[in-house]
Tab-separated table of C-alpha atoms in Angstrom:
chain	number	residue	atom	x	y	z
A	15	UNK	CA	22.101	18.577	-6.587
A	16	UNK	CA	22.405	14.969	-7.705
A	17	UNK	CA	19.288	12.831	-7.450
A	18	UNK	CA	18.992	9.092	-7.123
A	19	UNK	CA	16.211	7.080	-8.736
A	20	UNK	CA	14.909	3.920	-7.074
A	21	UNK	CA	12.543	1.266	-8.385
A	22	UNK	CA	10.415	-1.177	-6.376
A	23	UNK	CA	11.608	-4.778	-6.648
A	24	UNK	CA	8.302	-6.716	-6.708
A	25	UNK	CA	10.080	-10.049	-6.155
A	26	UNK	CA	11.258	-8.856	-2.730
A	27	UNK	CA	8.226	-6.732	-1.785
A	28	UNK	CA	4.626	-7.333	-0.786
A	29	UNK	CA	1.493	-5.288	-0.208
A	30	UNK	CA	-1.137	-6.575	2.218
A	31	UNK	CA	-4.363	-5.355	3.735
A	32	UNK	CA	-6.340	-6.519	6.747
A	33	UNK	CA	-10.011	-5.946	7.516
A	34	UNK	CA	-12.267	-7.226	10.266
A	35	UNK	CA	-14.845	-9.853	9.326
A	36	UNK	CA	-17.931	-9.978	11.549
A	37	UNK	CA	-15.813	-7.667	13.732
A	38	UNK	CA	-14.405	-10.756	15.468
A	39	UNK	CA	-11.599	-11.929	13.206
A	40	UNK	CA	-9.353	-10.516	10.515
A	41	UNK	CA	-9.233	-11.278	6.799
A	42	UNK	CA	-5.826	-10.728	5.187
A	43	UNK	CA	-5.378	-10.106	1.500
A	44	UNK	CA	-2.679	-8.898	-0.828
A	45	UNK	CA	-2.108	-7.397	-4.234
A	46	UNK	CA	0.138	-9.579	-6.401
A	47	UNK	CA	0.968	-6.972	-9.074
A	48	UNK	CA	2.277	-3.506	-8.300
A	49	UNK	CA	4.992	-1.075	-9.278
A	50	UNK	CA	6.532	2.038	-7.918
A	51	UNK	CA	9.627	3.966	-7.194
A	52	UNK	CA	11.219	6.944	-5.543
A	53	UNK	CA	13.490	9.859	-6.262
A	54	UNK	CA	15.788	11.024	-3.490
A	55	UNK	CA	18.776	13.201	-2.789
A	56	UNK	CA	21.885	11.170	-3.519
A	57	UNK	CA	22.918	11.028	0.139
A	58	UNK	CA	19.613	10.882	1.951
A	59	UNK	CA	16.060	9.557	1.709
A	60	UNK	CA	14.654	12.542	3.640
A	61	UNK	CA	12.121	14.421	1.451
A	62	UNK	CA	12.125	11.614	-1.135
A	63	UNK	CA	9.376	11.603	-3.760
A	64	UNK	CA	7.558	8.248	-3.661
A	65	UNK	CA	4.975	6.843	-6.080
A	66	UNK	CA	3.165	3.533	-6.183
A	67	UNK	CA	0.473	1.772	-8.232
A	68	UNK	CA	-1.448	-1.413	-7.396
A	69	UNK	CA	-3.239	-3.570	-9.968
A	70	UNK	CA	-6.721	-4.083	-8.453
A	71	UNK	CA	-7.305	-7.196	-10.573
A	72	UNK	CA	-4.393	-8.882	-8.747
A	73	UNK	CA	-6.194	-8.883	-5.371
A	74	UNK	CA	-5.788	-12.194	-3.542
A	75	UNK	CA	-7.492	-13.251	-0.304
A	76	UNK	CA	-7.059	-17.013	-0.901
A	77	UNK	CA	-10.763	-17.292	-1.810
A	78	UNK	CA	-11.716	-16.926	-5.492
A	79	UNK	CA	-15.350	-16.128	-4.761
A	80	UNK	CA	-14.393	-13.352	-2.324
A	81	UNK	CA	-11.730	-12.010	-4.713
A	82	UNK	CA	-14.281	-11.775	-7.542
A	83	UNK	CA	-16.713	-9.978	-5.206
A	84	UNK	CA	-13.966	-7.522	-4.173
A	85	UNK	CA	-13.248	-6.790	-7.862
A	86	UNK	CA	-16.954	-6.097	-8.496
A	87	UNK	CA	-18.766	-2.746	-8.312
A	88	UNK	CA	-19.747	-3.604	-4.681
A	89	UNK	CA	-16.120	-2.902	-3.744
A	90	UNK	CA	-13.177	-1.883	-5.959
A	91	UNK	CA	-14.925	-1.943	-9.365
A	92	UNK	CA	-11.722	-3.161	-11.025
A	93	UNK	CA	-13.150	-2.859	-14.534
A	94	UNK	CA	-13.765	0.884	-14.187
A	95	UNK	CA	-10.904	1.630	-11.731
A	96	UNK	CA	-8.073	-0.819	-12.512
A	97	UNK	CA	-5.412	0.826	-10.312
A	98	UNK	CA	-4.965	2.169	-6.799
A	99	UNK	CA	-2.277	4.860	-6.799
A	100	UNK	CA	-0.255	6.795	-4.232
A	101	UNK	CA	1.823	9.942	-4.766
A	102	UNK	CA	3.806	11.308	-1.832
A	103	UNK	CA	3.710	14.899	-0.580
A	104	UNK	CA	6.414	14.454	2.035
A	105	UNK	CA	8.639	11.854	3.630
A	106	UNK	CA	10.276	12.951	6.882
A	107	UNK	CA	12.286	11.262	9.612
A	108	UNK	CA	10.492	11.247	12.964
A	109	UNK	CA	13.159	9.538	15.066
A	110	UNK	CA	15.780	6.895	14.400
A	111	UNK	CA	14.564	4.629	11.606
A	112	UNK	CA	10.953	5.886	11.802
A	113	UNK	CA	9.458	8.167	9.161
A	114	UNK	CA	6.103	9.726	8.287
A	115	UNK	CA	4.962	9.310	4.703
A	116	UNK	CA	2.157	11.552	3.565
A	117	UNK	CA	0.519	11.755	0.173
A	118	UNK	CA	-2.537	11.333	-1.985
A	119	UNK	CA	-4.201	7.937	-2.319
A	120	UNK	CA	-6.527	7.415	-5.272
A	121	UNK	CA	-8.874	4.475	-4.913
A	122	UNK	CA	-12.043	3.903	-6.956
A	123	UNK	CA	-11.700	7.357	-8.530
A	124	UNK	CA	-11.554	9.155	-5.169
A	125	UNK	CA	-8.354	10.964	-4.143
A	126	UNK	CA	-7.735	11.774	-0.480
A	127	UNK	CA	-4.694	12.595	1.644
A	128	UNK	CA	-3.369	9.830	3.892
A	129	UNK	CA	-0.481	9.571	6.350
A	130	UNK	CA	1.486	6.370	6.798
A	131	UNK	CA	4.238	5.224	9.137
A	132	UNK	CA	7.425	3.946	7.527
A	133	UNK	CA	10.265	2.096	9.183
A	134	UNK	CA	13.635	1.990	7.447
A	135	UNK	CA	15.003	-1.555	7.381
A	136	UNK	CA	18.485	-0.801	6.100
A	137	UNK	CA	20.609	-0.578	2.983
A	138	UNK	CA	22.599	-3.448	1.506
A	139	UNK	CA	24.467	-4.338	-1.667
A	140	UNK	CA	23.189	-7.510	-3.379
A	141	UNK	CA	25.288	-10.233	-5.064
A	142	UNK	CA	25.222	-8.290	-8.354
A	143	UNK	CA	26.464	-5.094	-6.740
A	144	UNK	CA	23.068	-3.337	-6.763
A	145	UNK	CA	22.293	-1.076	-3.829
A	146	UNK	CA	18.963	-1.913	-2.180
A	147	UNK	CA	17.069	-0.472	0.726
A	148	UNK	CA	13.985	-1.611	2.571
A	149	UNK	CA	11.020	-0.018	4.288
A	150	UNK	CA	7.991	-1.387	6.072
A	151	UNK	CA	5.033	0.945	5.624
A	152	UNK	CA	1.843	0.767	7.706
A	153	UNK	CA	-1.321	2.758	7.996
A	154	UNK	CA	-5.093	2.702	8.175
A	155	UNK	CA	-7.735	4.061	5.873
A	156	UNK	CA	-11.501	4.278	6.153
A	157	UNK	CA	-12.915	2.230	3.286
A	158	UNK	CA	-16.091	4.346	3.128
A	159	UNK	CA	-14.071	7.528	2.491
A	160	UNK	CA	-12.995	5.884	-0.765
A	161	UNK	CA	-16.445	4.775	-1.882
A	162	UNK	CA	-16.211	1.188	-0.604
A	163	UNK	CA	-19.660	1.420	0.940
A	164	UNK	CA	-20.721	-2.224	0.979
A	165	UNK	CA	-22.717	-2.387	4.217
A	166	UNK	CA	-24.186	-5.855	4.613
A	167	UNK	CA	-25.256	-6.448	8.209
A	168	UNK	CA	-25.221	-9.599	10.293
A	169	UNK	CA	-28.370	-11.108	11.829
A	170	UNK	CA	-27.644	-9.183	15.033
A	171	UNK	CA	-27.280	-5.863	13.199
A	172	UNK	CA	-23.486	-5.706	13.273
A	173	UNK	CA	-21.314	-4.986	10.278
A	174	UNK	CA	-20.284	-7.951	8.170
A	175	UNK	CA	-16.968	-6.219	7.458
A	176	UNK	CA	-15.185	-3.500	9.381
A	177	UNK	CA	-14.805	0.151	8.422
A	178	UNK	CA	-11.029	0.500	8.845
A	179	UNK	CA	-8.584	-1.191	6.513
A	180	UNK	CA	-5.037	-1.736	7.739
A	181	UNK	CA	-2.361	-1.456	5.058
A	182	UNK	CA	1.042	-3.135	5.388
A	183	UNK	CA	3.699	-2.940	2.689
A	184	UNK	CA	7.187	-4.384	2.861
A	185	UNK	CA	9.039	-2.617	0.085
A	186	UNK	CA	12.523	-3.209	-1.263
A	187	UNK	CA	13.850	-0.478	-3.531
A	188	UNK	CA	16.749	-0.949	-5.928
A	189	UNK	CA	18.958	1.966	-6.925
A	190	UNK	CA	18.875	2.761	-10.644
A	191	UNK	CA	22.161	3.618	-12.347
């Protein structure tokens, strides 16, 4: 069976996260540097193998002070754990353009299974003749399950930051020849 290799095009992709601040508003951040790819059956993306790696040091929330705190041992500990990685277990169509993506996420040295929703955006040939396809991937993780236990409280006893982290990735893959 012929396989097709795909590589993430970082110029046309982004990886964001959202977390509640004071449980009343949302902070959005992104990772500027990442890489990944997929291996699929030549005719279909069903059961594709998908892998991804984020450079923790590239975190960006538009606030340098907050970014430095997130890189510290209070949160991601970028010096000791420079990458967040994902390796798929399965990728299956649910209905129409909607898929379930399941795999192992490793964050801060802790590996746990997660399930994400993926929506196929389409396939197109670019100006240079390269075949590209797009997916939007979304999911939620519990930050504490991955050792992000920073628990500062507000004056009223509420959490300064929320427990759940929403992940959103818009990924464009380019077919490798």
